[in-house]
Amino acid sequence: VLVTGASGFVGRPLVEVLAREGHAVRAAVRNLRSASPAAAEAVLMPDMAAPFDAGPLVSGCEAVVHVAGLAHSSPDIPEPQYLAVNCEAASILAVAARAAGCRRFVYVSSVRAQTGPGADHELTEQHPPRPTDPYGRSKLAGEAAVAEALRGSDTAYVILRPVLMYGPHPKG
């Protein structure tokens, strides 16, 4: 199982759980020293703000869990950078996963793809997405890119829209 963002708030504990459950985990990280010792293999994650070859990352993997991305909304980050990292990189990974014959692809998006920082009513899948900032728009675009890349293939995919994530050692 390839886990991108494997040294982050979500990725690191995910790597540890997958390894504990007996899965061989390829942990894609920006710094090899930050990889969890539970990972069977640590690999460098390319710069997701530019086009990259994802073939070596997904080669031999049955599943991909794409957690890496630009998280949180910030006025200091231009929208094209959000789109490059949260949409275009997700598409590159999904296309590579399809070509490599991966069976599953999980894209961790955000509730911000659905709405702004708050909503005045309960949100369901029936409500049309209305992101209000570059971060949310980039995550929604990433969802569409993954769906398009994997539609009609043998690679099953799931898109998750978590809300606030809570746990030990948060960075944000």
Coordinates of C-alpha atoms in Angstrom, one line a residue:
V1 CA 0.0 0.0 0.0
L2 CA 1.4 3.3 -1.1
V3 CA 0.7 6.1 1.5
T4 CA 1.5 9.6 0.4
G5 CA 2.0 12.2 3.1
A6 CA 3.2 9.3 5.2
S7 CA 5.0 11.5 7.8
G8 CA 2.0 13.8 8.4
F9 CA -0.7 14.0 11.0
V10 CA -2.9 11.5 9.2
G11 CA -0.4 9.5 7.2
R12 CA 2.0 8.5 10.0
P13 CA -0.6 6.8 12.1
L14 CA -2.1 5.2 9.0
V15 CA 1.2 3.7 8.1
E16 CA 1.6 2.3 11.6
V17 CA -1.9 0.8 11.5
L18 CA -1.5 -0.7 8.1
A19 CA 1.9 -2.2 9.0
R20 CA 0.5 -3.6 12.3
E21 CA -2.4 -5.2 10.2
G22 CA 0.2 -7.0 8.1
H23 CA 0.3 -4.8 5.0
A24 CA 3.6 -4.0 3.3
V25 CA 3.6 -0.2 3.3
R26 CA 5.5 2.1 0.9
A27 CA 5.7 5.5 2.7
A28 CA 6.1 8.5 0.4
V29 CA 7.6 11.3 2.4
R30 CA 9.4 14.6 1.7
N31 CA 12.3 13.7 4.0
L32 CA 13.4 10.0 4.4
R33 CA 14.4 10.6 8.1
S34 CA 10.7 11.5 8.9
A35 CA 9.4 8.1 7.7
S36 CA 7.8 5.9 10.3
P37 CA 9.9 2.9 11.2
A38 CA 6.8 0.8 10.6
A39 CA 7.1 1.4 6.9
A40 CA 8.4 -1.5 4.8
E41 CA 9.9 1.0 2.4
A42 CA 10.3 4.8 2.6
V43 CA 10.5 6.7 -0.7
L44 CA 10.9 10.4 -1.5
M45 CA 7.7 12.1 -2.6
P46 CA 8.4 14.3 -5.6
D47 CA 7.5 18.0 -5.6
M48 CA 3.7 17.8 -6.1
A49 CA 3.6 21.4 -7.2
A50 CA 5.2 20.4 -10.5
P51 CA 4.5 17.5 -12.9
F52 CA 6.2 14.3 -11.8
D53 CA 6.5 10.6 -12.8
A54 CA 4.3 8.7 -10.3
G55 CA 5.0 5.3 -12.0
P56 CA 7.8 4.3 -9.6
L57 CA 5.7 5.3 -6.6
V58 CA 2.8 3.1 -7.5
S59 CA 4.7 0.2 -9.1
G60 CA 3.9 -3.1 -7.4
C61 CA 1.3 -1.5 -5.1
E62 CA -2.2 -3.0 -4.8
A63 CA -3.6 0.2 -3.2
V64 CA -2.8 3.9 -2.9
V65 CA -3.9 6.1 -0.1
H66 CA -3.3 9.7 -1.2
V67 CA -3.2 11.8 2.0
A68 CA -0.5 14.3 0.9
G69 CA -1.5 17.8 -0.1
L70 CA -1.7 21.4 0.8
A71 CA -3.8 21.4 3.9
H72 CA -5.6 24.3 5.4
S73 CA -6.7 27.6 3.9
S74 CA -4.2 30.4 3.7
P75 CA -4.4 33.8 2.0
D76 CA -0.6 33.5 1.4
I77 CA -1.0 30.5 -1.0
P78 CA -2.1 31.4 -4.5
E79 CA -4.9 29.3 -6.0
P80 CA -2.7 27.9 -8.8
Q81 CA -0.4 26.3 -6.2
Y82 CA -3.4 24.7 -4.4
L83 CA -4.6 23.4 -7.7
A84 CA -1.2 22.0 -8.7
V85 CA -0.8 20.1 -5.4
N86 CA -4.4 19.1 -4.5
C87 CA -5.7 18.5 -8.0
E88 CA -3.1 17.9 -10.6
A89 CA -0.9 15.7 -8.4
A90 CA -3.9 13.7 -7.4
S91 CA -4.7 13.2 -11.1
I92 CA -1.1 12.1 -11.8
L93 CA -1.2 9.6 -9.0
A94 CA -4.6 8.2 -10.1
V95 CA -3.5 7.9 -13.7
A96 CA -0.3 6.0 -12.6
A97 CA -2.3 3.8 -10.3
R98 CA -4.6 2.8 -13.1
A99 CA -1.7 2.1 -15.4
A100 CA 0.0 0.0 -12.7
G101 CA -3.1 -2.1 -12.1
C102 CA -3.7 -0.9 -8.6
R103 CA -6.9 -2.3 -7.2
R104 CA -7.9 0.5 -4.9
F105 CA -7.3 4.3 -4.7
V106 CA -8.3 6.4 -1.7
Y107 CA -8.2 10.2 -2.0
V108 CA -8.4 12.1 1.2
S109 CA -10.2 15.3 0.4
S110 CA -11.8 17.7 2.9
V111 CA -15.2 18.9 3.9
R112 CA -14.0 22.2 2.5
A113 CA -14.7 20.7 -1.0
Q114 CA -18.4 20.7 0.1
T115 CA -18.7 24.0 2.0
G116 CA -16.9 27.0 3.5
P117 CA -15.6 27.0 7.1
G118 CA -19.2 26.5 8.4
A119 CA -22.7 25.6 7.3
D120 CA -26.1 26.7 8.6
H121 CA -27.6 23.3 8.0
E122 CA -26.6 19.6 8.0
L123 CA -24.7 18.7 4.9
T124 CA -25.3 15.5 3.0
E125 CA -24.1 14.1 -0.3
Q126 CA -27.3 15.4 -1.9
H127 CA -26.2 19.0 -1.4
P128 CA -24.3 20.4 -4.3
P129 CA -20.7 21.3 -3.4
R130 CA -20.1 25.0 -2.8
P131 CA -16.5 25.5 -1.7
T132 CA -15.7 29.1 -0.7
D133 CA -11.9 29.4 -1.0
P134 CA -9.0 28.2 -3.1
Y135 CA -8.3 25.3 -0.8
G136 CA -11.8 24.0 -1.0
R137 CA -12.0 24.5 -4.7
S138 CA -8.7 22.6 -5.2
K139 CA -9.9 19.7 -3.2
L140 CA -13.2 19.5 -5.2
A141 CA -11.2 19.7 -8.4
G142 CA -8.9 16.9 -7.1
E143 CA -12.0 14.7 -6.4
A144 CA -13.2 15.3 -10.0
A145 CA -9.7 14.6 -11.4
V146 CA -9.4 11.3 -9.5
A147 CA -12.9 10.2 -10.6
E148 CA -12.2 11.1 -14.2
A149 CA -8.8 9.2 -14.2
L150 CA -10.3 6.1 -12.7
R151 CA -13.8 6.0 -14.3
G152 CA -14.3 2.8 -16.2
S153 CA -11.1 1.2 -14.9
D154 CA -10.5 -1.8 -12.7
T155 CA -9.2 0.5 -10.0
A156 CA -11.9 1.1 -7.4
Y157 CA -11.8 4.5 -5.7
V158 CA -13.1 6.2 -2.6
I159 CA -13.1 9.9 -1.9
L160 CA -13.2 10.9 1.7
R161 CA -14.3 14.3 3.0
P162 CA -13.2 14.4 6.6
V163 CA -14.2 17.3 8.8
L164 CA -12.0 18.4 11.6
M165 CA -9.5 15.7 12.4
Y166 CA -8.4 15.4 16.0
G167 CA -5.6 13.5 17.6
P168 CA -2.1 13.7 19.1
H169 CA 0.6 15.9 17.6
P170 CA -1.4 18.2 15.4
K171 CA 0.6 20.6 13.2
G172 CA -2.3 22.9 12.3

